Coordinates of C-alpha atoms in Angstrom, one line a residue:
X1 CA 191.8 105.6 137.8
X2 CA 189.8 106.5 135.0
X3 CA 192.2 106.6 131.8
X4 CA 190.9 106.8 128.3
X5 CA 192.1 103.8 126.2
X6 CA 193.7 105.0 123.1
X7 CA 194.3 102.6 120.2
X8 CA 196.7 104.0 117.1
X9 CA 196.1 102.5 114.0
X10 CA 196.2 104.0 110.4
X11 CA 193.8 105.0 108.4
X12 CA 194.0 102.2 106.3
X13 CA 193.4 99.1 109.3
X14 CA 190.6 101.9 110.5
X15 CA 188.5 101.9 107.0
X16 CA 188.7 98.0 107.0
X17 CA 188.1 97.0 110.5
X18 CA 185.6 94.5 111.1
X19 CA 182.0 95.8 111.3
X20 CA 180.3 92.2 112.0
X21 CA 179.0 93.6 115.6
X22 CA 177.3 96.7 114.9
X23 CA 173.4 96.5 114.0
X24 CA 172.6 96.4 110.2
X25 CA 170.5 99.6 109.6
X26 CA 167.1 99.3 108.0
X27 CA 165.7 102.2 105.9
X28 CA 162.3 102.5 106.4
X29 CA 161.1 98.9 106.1
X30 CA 158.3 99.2 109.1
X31 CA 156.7 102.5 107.8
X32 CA 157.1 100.6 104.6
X33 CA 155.6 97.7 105.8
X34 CA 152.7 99.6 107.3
X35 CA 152.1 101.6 104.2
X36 CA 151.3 98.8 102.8
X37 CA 149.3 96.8 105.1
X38 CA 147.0 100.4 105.1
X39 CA 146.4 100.0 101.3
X40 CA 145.8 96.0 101.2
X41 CA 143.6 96.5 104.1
X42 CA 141.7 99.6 102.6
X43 CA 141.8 97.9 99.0
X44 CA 140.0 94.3 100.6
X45 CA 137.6 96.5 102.4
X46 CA 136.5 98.1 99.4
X47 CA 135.9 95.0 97.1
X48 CA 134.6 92.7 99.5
X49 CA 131.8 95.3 101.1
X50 CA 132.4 98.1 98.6
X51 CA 132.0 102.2 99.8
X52 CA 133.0 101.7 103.6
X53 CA 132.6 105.5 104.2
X54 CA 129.6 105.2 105.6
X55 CA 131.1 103.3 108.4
X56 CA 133.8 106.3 109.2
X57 CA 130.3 108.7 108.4
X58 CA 128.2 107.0 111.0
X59 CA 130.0 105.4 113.9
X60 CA 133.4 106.9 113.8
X61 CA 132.1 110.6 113.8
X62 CA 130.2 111.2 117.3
X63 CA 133.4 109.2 118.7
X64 CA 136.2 112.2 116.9
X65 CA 133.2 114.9 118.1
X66 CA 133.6 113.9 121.3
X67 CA 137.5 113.6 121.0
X68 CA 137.8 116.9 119.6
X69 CA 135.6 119.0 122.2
X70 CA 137.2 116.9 125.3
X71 CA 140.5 118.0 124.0
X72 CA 139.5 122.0 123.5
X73 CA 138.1 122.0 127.0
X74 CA 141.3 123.5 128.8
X75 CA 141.3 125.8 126.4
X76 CA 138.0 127.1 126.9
X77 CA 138.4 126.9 130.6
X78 CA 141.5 129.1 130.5
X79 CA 139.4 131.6 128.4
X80 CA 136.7 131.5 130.7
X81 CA 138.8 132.5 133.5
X82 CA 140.8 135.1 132.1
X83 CA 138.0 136.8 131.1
X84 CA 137.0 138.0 135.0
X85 CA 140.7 139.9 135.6
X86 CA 140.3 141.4 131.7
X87 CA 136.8 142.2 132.0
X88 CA 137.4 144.1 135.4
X89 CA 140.3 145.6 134.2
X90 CA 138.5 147.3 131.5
X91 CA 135.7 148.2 133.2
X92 CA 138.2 150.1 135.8
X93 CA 140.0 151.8 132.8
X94 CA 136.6 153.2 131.6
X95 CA 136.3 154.0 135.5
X96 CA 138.8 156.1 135.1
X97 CA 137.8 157.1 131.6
X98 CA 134.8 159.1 133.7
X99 CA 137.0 160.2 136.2
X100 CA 139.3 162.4 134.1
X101 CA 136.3 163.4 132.4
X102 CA 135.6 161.2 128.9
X103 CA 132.5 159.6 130.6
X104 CA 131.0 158.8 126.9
X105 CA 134.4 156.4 126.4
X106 CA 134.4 155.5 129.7
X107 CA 131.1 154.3 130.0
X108 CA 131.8 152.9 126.4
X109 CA 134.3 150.5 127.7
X110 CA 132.2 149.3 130.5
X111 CA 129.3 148.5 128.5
X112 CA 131.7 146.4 125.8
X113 CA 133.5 144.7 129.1
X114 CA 130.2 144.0 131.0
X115 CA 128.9 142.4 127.4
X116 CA 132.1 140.7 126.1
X117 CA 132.0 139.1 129.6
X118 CA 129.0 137.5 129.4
X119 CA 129.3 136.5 126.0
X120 CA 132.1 134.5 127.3
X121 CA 131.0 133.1 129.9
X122 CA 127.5 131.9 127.7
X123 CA 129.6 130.9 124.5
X124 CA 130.5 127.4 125.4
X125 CA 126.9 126.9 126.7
X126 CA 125.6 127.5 123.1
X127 CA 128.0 125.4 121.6
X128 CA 127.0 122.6 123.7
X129 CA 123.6 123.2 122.5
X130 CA 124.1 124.0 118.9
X131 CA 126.3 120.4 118.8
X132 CA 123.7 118.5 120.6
X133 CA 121.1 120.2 117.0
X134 CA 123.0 119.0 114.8
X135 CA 123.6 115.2 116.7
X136 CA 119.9 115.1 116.3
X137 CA 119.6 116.0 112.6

């Protein structure tokens, strides 16, 4: 039913075998072509209105900001809530830190739980506020 077609020839009929129907193979020509159409673009930009960085300075910048804190957001979420389970870990370790009778480390390892805890929880608060100073300036 399903036989594989074999076709013997030498080596000589297989170097010089027609190749009309396969595709011709480009080497680079659109990245070339883009390249290009990048520096002619930048190049006319520059003469005919002269520094356009302002424009990337001014408009383009709040629009990557925004961009760029959108995309770090699942990040920060995942932080955020990994910090309960760590943060109650810890404090149970320095628990049991008091119950075998180091309560100095024990109580040590709440305290630094308890605070890195909070400060995680706050952090992208004051980031939000610190970004929205500098917008204004």
């Amino acid at each position: 039913m399903f036989k594989s077609k074999t076709e013997a020839m030498s080596v000589k009929e297989f170097m010089n075998r027609d190749r009309s129907h396969a595709k011709p193979k480009r080497k680079g020509t659109a990245k070339r072509v883009a390249k290009v159409a990048v520096v002619v673009g930048i190049t006319a930009l520059s003469i005919g209105f002269g520094d356009v960085s302002f424009v990337a300075a001014s408009a383009i910048d709040g629009a990557i900001t925004e961009k760029v804190v959108a995309a770090f957001n699942p990040l920060i979420e995942l932080v955020k809530a990994l910090s309960y389970p760590i943060g109650l870990t810890m404090m149970l370790g320095g628990g049991v830190y008091i119950m075998i009778g180091n309560s100095e480390k024990g109580i040590g390892m709440i305290q630094k739980a308890g605070l890195g805890y909070i400060l995680i929880q706050m952090l992208p608060l004051l980031m939000d506020l610190l970004v929205e100073i500098a917008k204004s300036l």
